[in-house]
CSV table of C-alpha atoms and ligand atoms in Angstrom, one decimal:
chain,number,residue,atom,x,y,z
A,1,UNK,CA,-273.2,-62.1,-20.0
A,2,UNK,CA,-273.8,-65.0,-17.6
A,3,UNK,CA,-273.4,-67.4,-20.4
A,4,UNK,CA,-270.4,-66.0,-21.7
A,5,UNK,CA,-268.9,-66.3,-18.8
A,6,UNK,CA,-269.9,-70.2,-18.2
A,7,UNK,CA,-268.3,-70.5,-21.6
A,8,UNK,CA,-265.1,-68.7,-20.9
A,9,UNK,CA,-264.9,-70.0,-17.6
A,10,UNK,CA,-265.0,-73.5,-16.6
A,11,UNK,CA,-264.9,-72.7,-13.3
A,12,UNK,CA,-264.5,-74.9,-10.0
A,13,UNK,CA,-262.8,-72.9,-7.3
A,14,UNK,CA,-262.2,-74.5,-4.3
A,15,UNK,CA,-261.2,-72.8,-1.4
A,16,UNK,CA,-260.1,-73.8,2.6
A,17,UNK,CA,-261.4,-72.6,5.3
A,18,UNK,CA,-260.6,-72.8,8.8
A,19,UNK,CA,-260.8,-76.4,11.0
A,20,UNK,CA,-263.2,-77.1,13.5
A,21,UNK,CA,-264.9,-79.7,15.4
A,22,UNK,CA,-264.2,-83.3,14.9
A,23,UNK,CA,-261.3,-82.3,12.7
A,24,UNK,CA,-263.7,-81.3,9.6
A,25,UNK,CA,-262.8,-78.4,7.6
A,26,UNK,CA,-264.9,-76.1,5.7
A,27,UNK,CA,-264.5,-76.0,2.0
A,28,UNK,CA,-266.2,-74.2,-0.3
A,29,UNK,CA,-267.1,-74.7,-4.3
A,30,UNK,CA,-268.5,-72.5,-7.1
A,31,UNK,CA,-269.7,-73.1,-10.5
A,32,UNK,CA,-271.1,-70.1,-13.0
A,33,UNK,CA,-272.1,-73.7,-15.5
A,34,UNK,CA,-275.2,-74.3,-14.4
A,35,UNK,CA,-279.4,-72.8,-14.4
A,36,UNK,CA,-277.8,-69.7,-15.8
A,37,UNK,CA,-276.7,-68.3,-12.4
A,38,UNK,CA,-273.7,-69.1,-9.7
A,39,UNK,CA,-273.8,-72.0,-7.8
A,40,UNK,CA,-272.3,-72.8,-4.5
A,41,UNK,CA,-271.4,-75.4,-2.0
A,42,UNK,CA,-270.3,-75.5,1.5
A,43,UNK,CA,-269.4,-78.5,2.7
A,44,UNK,CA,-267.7,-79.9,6.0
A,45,UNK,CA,-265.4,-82.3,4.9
A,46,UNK,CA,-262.6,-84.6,6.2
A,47,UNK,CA,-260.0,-83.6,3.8
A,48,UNK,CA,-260.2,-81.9,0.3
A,49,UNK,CA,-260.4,-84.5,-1.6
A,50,UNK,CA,-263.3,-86.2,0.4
A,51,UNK,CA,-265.0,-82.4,-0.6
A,52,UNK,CA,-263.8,-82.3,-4.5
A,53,UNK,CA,-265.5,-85.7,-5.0
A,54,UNK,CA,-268.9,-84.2,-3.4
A,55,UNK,CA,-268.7,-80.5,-5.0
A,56,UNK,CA,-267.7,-83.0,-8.4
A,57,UNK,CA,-271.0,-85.2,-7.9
A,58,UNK,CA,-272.9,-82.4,-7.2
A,59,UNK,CA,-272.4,-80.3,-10.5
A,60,UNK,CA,-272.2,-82.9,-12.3
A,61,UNK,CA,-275.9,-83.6,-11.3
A,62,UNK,CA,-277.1,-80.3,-11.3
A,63,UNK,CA,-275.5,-79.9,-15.2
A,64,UNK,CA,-277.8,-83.2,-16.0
A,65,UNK,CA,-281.1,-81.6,-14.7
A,66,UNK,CA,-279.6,-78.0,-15.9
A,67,UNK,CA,-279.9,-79.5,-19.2
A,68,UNK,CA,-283.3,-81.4,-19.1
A,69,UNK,CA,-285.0,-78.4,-18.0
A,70,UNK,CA,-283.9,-76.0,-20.5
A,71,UNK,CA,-286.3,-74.3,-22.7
A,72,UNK,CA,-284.0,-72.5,-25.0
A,73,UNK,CA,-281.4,-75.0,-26.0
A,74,UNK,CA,-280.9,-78.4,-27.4
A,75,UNK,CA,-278.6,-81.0,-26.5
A,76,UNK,CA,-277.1,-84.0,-28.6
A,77,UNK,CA,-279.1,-87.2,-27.8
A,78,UNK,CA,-280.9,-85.6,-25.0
A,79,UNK,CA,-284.9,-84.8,-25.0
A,80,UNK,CA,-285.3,-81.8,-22.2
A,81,UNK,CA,-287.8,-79.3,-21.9
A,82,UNK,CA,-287.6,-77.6,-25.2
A,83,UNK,CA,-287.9,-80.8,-26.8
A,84,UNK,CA,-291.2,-81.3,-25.5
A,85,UNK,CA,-292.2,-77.4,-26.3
A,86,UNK,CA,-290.9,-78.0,-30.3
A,87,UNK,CA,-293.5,-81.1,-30.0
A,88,UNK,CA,-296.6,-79.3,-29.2
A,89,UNK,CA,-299.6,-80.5,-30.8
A,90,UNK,CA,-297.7,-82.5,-32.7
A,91,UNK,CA,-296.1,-86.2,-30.6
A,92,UNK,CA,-295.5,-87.4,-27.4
A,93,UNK,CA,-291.9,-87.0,-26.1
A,94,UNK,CA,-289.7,-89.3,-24.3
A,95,UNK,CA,-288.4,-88.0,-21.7
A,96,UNK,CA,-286.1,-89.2,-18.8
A,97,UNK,CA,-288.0,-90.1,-15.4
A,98,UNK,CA,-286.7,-86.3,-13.6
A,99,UNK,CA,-288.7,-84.6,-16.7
A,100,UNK,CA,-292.1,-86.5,-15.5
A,101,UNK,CA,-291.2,-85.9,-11.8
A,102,UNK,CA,-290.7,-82.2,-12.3
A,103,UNK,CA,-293.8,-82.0,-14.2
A,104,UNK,CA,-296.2,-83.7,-11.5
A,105,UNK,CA,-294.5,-82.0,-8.8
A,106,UNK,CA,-295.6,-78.6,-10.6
A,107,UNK,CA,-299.1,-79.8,-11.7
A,108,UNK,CA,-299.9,-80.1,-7.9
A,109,UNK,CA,-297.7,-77.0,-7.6
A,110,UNK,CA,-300.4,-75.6,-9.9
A,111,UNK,CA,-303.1,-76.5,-7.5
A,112,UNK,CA,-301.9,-75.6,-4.3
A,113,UNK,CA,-301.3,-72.1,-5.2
A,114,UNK,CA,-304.7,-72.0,-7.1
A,115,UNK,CA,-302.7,-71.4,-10.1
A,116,UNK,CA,-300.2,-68.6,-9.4
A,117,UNK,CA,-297.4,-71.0,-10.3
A,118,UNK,CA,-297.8,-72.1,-13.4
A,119,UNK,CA,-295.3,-73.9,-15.6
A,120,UNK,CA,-297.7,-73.9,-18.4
A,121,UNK,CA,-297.6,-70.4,-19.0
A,122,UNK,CA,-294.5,-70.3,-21.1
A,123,UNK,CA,-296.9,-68.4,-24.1
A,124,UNK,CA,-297.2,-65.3,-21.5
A,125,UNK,CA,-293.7,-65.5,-20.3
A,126,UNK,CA,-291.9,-65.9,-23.9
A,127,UNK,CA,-294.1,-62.1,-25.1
A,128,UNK,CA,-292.7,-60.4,-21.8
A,129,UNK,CA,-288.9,-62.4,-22.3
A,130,UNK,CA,-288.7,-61.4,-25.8
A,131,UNK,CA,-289.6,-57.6,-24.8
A,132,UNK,CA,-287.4,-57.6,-21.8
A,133,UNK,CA,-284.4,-59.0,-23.7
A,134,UNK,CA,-284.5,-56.1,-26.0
A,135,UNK,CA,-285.7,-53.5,-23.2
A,136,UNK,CA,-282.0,-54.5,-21.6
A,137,UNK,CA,-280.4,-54.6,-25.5
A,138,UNK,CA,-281.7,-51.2,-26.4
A,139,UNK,CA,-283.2,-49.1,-23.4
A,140,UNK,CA,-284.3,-46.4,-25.5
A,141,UNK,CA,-286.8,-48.5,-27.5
A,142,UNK,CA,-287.9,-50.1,-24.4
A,143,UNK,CA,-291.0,-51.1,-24.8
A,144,UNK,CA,-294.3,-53.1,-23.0
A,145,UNK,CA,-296.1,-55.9,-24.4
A,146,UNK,CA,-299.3,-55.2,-25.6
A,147,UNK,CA,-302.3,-56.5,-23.2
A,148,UNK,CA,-304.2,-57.8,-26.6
A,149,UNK,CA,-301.4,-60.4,-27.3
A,150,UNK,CA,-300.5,-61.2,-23.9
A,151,UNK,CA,-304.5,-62.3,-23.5
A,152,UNK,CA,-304.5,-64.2,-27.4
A,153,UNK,CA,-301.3,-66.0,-25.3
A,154,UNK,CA,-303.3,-66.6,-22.2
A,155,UNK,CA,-305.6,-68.9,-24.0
A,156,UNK,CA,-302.5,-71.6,-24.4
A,157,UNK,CA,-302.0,-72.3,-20.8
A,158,UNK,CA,-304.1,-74.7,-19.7
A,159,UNK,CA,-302.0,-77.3,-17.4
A,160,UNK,CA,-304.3,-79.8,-17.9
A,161,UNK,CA,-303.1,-80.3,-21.1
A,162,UNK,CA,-299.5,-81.4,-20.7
A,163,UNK,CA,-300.1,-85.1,-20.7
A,164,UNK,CA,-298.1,-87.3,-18.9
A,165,UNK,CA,-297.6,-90.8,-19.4
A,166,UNK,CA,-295.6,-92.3,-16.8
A,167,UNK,CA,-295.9,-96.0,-18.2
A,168,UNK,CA,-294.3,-94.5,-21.6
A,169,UNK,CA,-292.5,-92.3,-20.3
A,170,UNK,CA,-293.6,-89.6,-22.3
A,171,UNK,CA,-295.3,-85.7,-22.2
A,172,UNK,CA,-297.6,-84.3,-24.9
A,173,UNK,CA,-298.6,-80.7,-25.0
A,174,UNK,CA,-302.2,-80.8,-26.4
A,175,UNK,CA,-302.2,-77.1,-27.5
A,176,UNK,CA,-299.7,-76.5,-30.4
A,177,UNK,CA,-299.7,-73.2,-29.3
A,178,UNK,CA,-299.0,-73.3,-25.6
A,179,UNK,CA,-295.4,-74.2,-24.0
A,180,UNK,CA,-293.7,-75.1,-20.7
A,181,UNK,CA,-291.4,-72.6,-18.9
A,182,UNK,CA,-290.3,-74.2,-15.8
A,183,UNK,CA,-287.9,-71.3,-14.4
A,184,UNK,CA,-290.4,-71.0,-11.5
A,185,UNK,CA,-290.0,-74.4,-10.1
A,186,UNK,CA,-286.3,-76.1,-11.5
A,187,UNK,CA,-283.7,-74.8,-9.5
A,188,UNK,CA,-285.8,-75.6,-6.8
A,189,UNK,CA,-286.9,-79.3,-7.5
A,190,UNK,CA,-283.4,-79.7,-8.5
A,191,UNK,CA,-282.1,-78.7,-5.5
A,192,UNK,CA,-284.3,-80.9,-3.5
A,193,UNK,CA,-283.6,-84.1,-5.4
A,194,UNK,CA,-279.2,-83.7,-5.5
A,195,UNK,CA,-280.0,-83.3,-2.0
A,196,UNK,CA,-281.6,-86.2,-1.1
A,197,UNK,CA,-279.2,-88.0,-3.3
A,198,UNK,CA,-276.8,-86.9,-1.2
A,199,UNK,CA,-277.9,-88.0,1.6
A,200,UNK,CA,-278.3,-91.1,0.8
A,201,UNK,CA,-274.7,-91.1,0.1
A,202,UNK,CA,-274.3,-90.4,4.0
A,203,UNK,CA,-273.1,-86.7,3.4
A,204,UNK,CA,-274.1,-84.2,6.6
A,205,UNK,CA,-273.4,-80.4,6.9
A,206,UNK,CA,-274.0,-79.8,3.2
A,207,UNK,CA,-275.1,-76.4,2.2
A,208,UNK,CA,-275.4,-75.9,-1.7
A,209,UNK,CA,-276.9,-72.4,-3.0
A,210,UNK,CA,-278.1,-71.8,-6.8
A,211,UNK,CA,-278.7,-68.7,-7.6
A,212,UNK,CA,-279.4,-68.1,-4.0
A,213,UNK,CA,-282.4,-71.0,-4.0
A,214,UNK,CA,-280.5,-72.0,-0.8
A,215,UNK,CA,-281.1,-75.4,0.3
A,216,UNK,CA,-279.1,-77.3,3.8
A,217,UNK,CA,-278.4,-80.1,4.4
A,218,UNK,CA,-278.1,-81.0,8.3
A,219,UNK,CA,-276.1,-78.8,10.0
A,220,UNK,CA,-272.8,-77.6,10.9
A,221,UNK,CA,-270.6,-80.2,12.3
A,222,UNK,CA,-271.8,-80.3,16.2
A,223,UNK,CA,-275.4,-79.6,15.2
A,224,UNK,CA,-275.0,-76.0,15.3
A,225,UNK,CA,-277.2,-74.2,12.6
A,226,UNK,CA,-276.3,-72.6,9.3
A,227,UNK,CA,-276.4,-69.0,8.7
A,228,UNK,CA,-278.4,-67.6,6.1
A,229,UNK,CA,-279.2,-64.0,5.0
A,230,UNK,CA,-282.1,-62.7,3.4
A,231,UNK,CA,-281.4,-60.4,0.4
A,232,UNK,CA,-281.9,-57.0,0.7
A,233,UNK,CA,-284.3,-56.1,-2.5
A,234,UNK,CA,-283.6,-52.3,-2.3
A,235,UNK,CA,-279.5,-53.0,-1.3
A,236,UNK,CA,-279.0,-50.1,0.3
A,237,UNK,CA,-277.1,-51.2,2.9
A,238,UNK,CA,-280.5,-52.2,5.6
A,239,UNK,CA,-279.7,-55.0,7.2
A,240,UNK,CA,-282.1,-57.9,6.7
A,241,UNK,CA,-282.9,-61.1,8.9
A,242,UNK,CA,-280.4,-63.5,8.9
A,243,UNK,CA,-281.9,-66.9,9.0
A,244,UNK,CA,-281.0,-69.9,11.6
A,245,UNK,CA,-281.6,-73.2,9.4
A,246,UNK,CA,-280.8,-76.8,9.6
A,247,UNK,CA,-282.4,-79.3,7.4
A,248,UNK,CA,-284.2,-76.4,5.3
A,249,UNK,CA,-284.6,-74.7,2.4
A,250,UNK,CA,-285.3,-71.2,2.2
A,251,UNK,CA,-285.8,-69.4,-1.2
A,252,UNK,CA,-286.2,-65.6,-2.4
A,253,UNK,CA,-288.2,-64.7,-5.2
A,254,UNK,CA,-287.8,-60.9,-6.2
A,255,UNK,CA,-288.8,-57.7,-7.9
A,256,UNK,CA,-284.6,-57.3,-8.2
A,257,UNK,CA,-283.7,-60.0,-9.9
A,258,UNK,CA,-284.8,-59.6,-13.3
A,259,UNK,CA,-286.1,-56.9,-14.6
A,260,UNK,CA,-286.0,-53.6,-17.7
A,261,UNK,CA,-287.4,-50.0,-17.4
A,262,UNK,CA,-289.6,-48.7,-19.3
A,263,UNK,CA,-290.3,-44.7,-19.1
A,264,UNK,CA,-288.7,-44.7,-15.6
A,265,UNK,CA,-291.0,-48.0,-14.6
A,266,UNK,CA,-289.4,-51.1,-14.0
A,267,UNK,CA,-291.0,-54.6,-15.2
A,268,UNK,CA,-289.3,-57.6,-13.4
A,269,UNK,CA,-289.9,-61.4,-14.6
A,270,UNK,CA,-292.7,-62.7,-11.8
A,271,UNK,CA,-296.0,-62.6,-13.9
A,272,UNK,CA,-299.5,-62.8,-12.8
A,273,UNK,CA,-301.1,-65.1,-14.6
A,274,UNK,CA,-304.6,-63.5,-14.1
A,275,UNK,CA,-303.4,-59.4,-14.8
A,276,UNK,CA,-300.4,-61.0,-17.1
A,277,UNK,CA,-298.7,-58.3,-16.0
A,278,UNK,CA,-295.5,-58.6,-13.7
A,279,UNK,CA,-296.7,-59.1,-10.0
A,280,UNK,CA,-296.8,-55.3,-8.0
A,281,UNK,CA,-297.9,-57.0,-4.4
A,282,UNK,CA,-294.5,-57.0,-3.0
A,283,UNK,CA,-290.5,-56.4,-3.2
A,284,UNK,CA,-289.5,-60.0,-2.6
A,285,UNK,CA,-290.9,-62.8,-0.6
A,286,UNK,CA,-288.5,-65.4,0.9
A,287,UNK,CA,-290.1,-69.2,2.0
A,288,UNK,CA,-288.7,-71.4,4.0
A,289,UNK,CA,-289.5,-75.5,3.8
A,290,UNK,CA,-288.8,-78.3,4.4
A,291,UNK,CA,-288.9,-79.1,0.5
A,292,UNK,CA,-286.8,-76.9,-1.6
A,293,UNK,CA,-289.0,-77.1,-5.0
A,294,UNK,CA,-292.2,-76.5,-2.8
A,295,UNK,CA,-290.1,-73.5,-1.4
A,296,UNK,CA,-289.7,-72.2,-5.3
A,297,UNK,CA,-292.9,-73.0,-6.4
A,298,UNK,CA,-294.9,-71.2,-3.1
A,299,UNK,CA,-292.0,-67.8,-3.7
A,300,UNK,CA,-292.9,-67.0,-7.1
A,301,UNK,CA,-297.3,-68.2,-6.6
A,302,UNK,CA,-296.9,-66.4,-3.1
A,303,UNK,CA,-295.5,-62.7,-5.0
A,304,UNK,CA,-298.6,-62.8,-7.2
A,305,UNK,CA,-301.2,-63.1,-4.3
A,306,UNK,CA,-302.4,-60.3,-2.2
A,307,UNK,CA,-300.6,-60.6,1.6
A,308,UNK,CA,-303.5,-62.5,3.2
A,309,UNK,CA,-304.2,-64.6,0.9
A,310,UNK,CA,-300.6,-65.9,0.7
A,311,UNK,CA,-300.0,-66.0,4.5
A,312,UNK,CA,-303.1,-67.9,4.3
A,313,UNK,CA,-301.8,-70.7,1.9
A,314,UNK,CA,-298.0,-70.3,3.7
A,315,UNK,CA,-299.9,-71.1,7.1
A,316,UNK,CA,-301.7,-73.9,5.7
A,317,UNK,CA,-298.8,-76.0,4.9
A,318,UNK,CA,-296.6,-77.2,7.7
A,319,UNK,CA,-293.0,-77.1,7.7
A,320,UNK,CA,-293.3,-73.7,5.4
A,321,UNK,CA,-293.2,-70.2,6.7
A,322,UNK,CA,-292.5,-66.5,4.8
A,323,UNK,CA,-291.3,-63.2,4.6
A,324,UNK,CA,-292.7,-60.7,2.8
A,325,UNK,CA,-290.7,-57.6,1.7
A,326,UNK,CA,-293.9,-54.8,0.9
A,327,UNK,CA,-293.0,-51.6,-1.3
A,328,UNK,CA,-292.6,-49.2,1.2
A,329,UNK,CA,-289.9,-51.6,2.5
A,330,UNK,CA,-292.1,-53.2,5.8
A,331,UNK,CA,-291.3,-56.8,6.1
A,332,UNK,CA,-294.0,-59.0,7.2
A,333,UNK,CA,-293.5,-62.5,8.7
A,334,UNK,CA,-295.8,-65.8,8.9
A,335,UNK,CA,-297.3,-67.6,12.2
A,336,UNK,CA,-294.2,-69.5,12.7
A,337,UNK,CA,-291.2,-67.5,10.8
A,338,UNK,CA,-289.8,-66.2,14.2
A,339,UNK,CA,-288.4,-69.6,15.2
A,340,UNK,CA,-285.5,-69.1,12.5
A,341,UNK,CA,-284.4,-65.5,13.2
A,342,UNK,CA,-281.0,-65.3,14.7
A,343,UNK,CA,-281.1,-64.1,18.3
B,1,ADP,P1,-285.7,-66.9,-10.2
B,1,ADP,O1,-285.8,-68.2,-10.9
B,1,ADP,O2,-285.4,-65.8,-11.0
B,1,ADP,O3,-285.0,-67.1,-8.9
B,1,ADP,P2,-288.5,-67.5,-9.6
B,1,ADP,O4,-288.3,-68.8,-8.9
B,1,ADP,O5,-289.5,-66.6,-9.0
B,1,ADP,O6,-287.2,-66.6,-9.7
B,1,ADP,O7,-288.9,-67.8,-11.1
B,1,ADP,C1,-289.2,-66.8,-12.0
B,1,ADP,C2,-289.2,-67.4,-13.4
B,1,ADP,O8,-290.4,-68.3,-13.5
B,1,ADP,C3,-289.4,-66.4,-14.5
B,1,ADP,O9,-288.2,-66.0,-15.0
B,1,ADP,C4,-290.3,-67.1,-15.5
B,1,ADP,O10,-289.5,-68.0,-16.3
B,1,ADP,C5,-291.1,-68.0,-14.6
B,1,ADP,N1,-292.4,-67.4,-14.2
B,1,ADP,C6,-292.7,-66.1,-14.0
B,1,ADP,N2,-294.0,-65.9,-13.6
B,1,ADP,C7,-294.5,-67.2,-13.4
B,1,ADP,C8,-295.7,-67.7,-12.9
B,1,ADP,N3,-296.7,-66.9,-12.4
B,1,ADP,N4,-295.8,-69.1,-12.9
B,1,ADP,C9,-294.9,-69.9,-13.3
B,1,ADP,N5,-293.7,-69.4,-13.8
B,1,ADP,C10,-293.5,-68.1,-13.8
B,2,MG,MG1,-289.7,-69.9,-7.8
């Protein structure tokens, strides 16, 4: 439906908001073209033009890693993530530099949440993608994966074998059978690098949301800080923490957001890679960083690990703090995570 739209719609909206300190308006852009989902910016900006040329830059970066990353479509002239999945076991793949970057960035992502996050898991994720696309087409039939293929999968995710060659420029997949799925990690890492090429362009009071993966850049005009909301998982109506952020990135990662039933049980897209079965530890769990792919990377790991085990590894790393939305609705916050709640 999402694509549809993105086809139907080339969409750039962009809207005026009220003026405020030195003279800077607040404009606001959104694209449904990009990682599948809606992407906004904010922006305070000296005129609209000044702000069409950034929300332009912007989306037209995002499209470019939109399209390296993808795993389910190819483009003309361009090697991306599929490319190197339709390789497996058979060549090495050029790829452009952000392909090897995302890829280091997730092996040590790999790593530092003792393999929650795992890119290399695309086997797993494709059996439980495959049932939960026709689970949504035909809810009757709904049906689970079952645990004697999702294992046979399991076998064909060893991260160690995507082989990098940065001199070349190339990744190999060693298994024929295994492939990447980087949906954990891309909107993330993306996020983090149009952001930092942003900033280099000398652009403050930025705030650019994919798909909610919410990343600012400085703050309001004045140094005040951005307002951002935490999702309410069960949307009832509760109201959640709104967030106080400058400089930050905070990201959700949800039971919610993806998901099909199956006799009354819903199955959402977060998968353990040890049970291989989607994570049941919590509703949602929001991290805030300092690095917007970290923040991604630690959401998803940090929904398959029992609550003191991920405060544990959120606590370790500095900069980084969570909240944890448990079933019964509870929310549970790290060391640090007060600092950011509006007063
Ligand atoms: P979203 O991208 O929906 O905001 P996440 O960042 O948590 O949410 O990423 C979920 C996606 O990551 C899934 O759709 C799937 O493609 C992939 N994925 C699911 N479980 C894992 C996992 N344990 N490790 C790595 N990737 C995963
Ligand atoms: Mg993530």
């Amino acid at each position: 439906m999402k694509k549809l739209l993105s086809m139907l719609i080339i969409l750039i909206l962009v809207f005026t908001f009220s003026s405020c300190a030195d003279g800077k308006k607040r404009y606001e852009a959104e694209s449904l073209q990009v990682f599948d989902t809606v992407t906004k910016i904010i922006a305070y900006s000296k005129n609209k033009s000044e702000f069409t040329e950034l929300s332009e830059f912007v989306f037209d970066i995002l499209n470019e890693y939109h399209k390296l990353y993808d795993i389910y479509h190819d483009y003309h002239g361009i090697n991306n993530i599929k490319t190197i999945n339709d390789n497996a076991g058979k060549s090495p793949v050029k790829v452009d530099k952000k392909i090897i970057d995302l890829l280091l960035f997730s092996k040590n992502a790999y790593t530092k949440t003792r393999g929650k996050c795992n890119v290399a898991l695309g086997s797993v994720l494709k059996i439980w993608h495959k049932y939960r696309e026709s689970g949504i087409d035909d809810p009757q039939n709904a049906k689970l994966p079952d645990l004697g293929s999702l294992r046979k999968a399991a076998s064909h995710t060893d991260i160690g074998k995507i082989i990098i060659d940065e001199k070349k420029s190339t990744v190999f997949l060693a298994d024929p059978k295994m492939s990447l799925d980087v949906g954990a990690v891309a909107k993330g890492f993306a996020a983090e690098c149009v952001a930092q090429e942003i900033a280099l362009r000398g652009y403050t009071s930025v705030l650019i949301s994919i798909g909610g993966n919410v990343i600012a850049i400085g703050a309001k005009p004045g140094g005040s800080f951005w307002n951002v909301g935490i999702e309410n998982p069960d949307n009832d109506g509760k109201e959640m923490p709104t967030l106080q952020l400058k400089d930050k990135s905070v990201v959700t990662s949800g039971v919610y957001q993806r998901y099909y039933t199956v006799n009354g049980k819903q199955y959402h897209h977060i998968i353990d890679p040890e049970a291989l079965m989607p994570s049941t530890y919590f509703k949602s769990v929001t991290v805030v960083s300092d690095d917007s792919g970290l923040a991604d990377a630690l959401s998803t790991a940090v929904m398959c690990m029992p609550y003191e085990q991920g405060k544990e590894l959120i606590d370790s790393i500095s900069g980084t703090d969570a909240v944890w939305v448990l079933p019964d609705s509870n929310i549970l916050y790290s060391d640090n995570f007060k600092q950011y709640l509006k007063k």
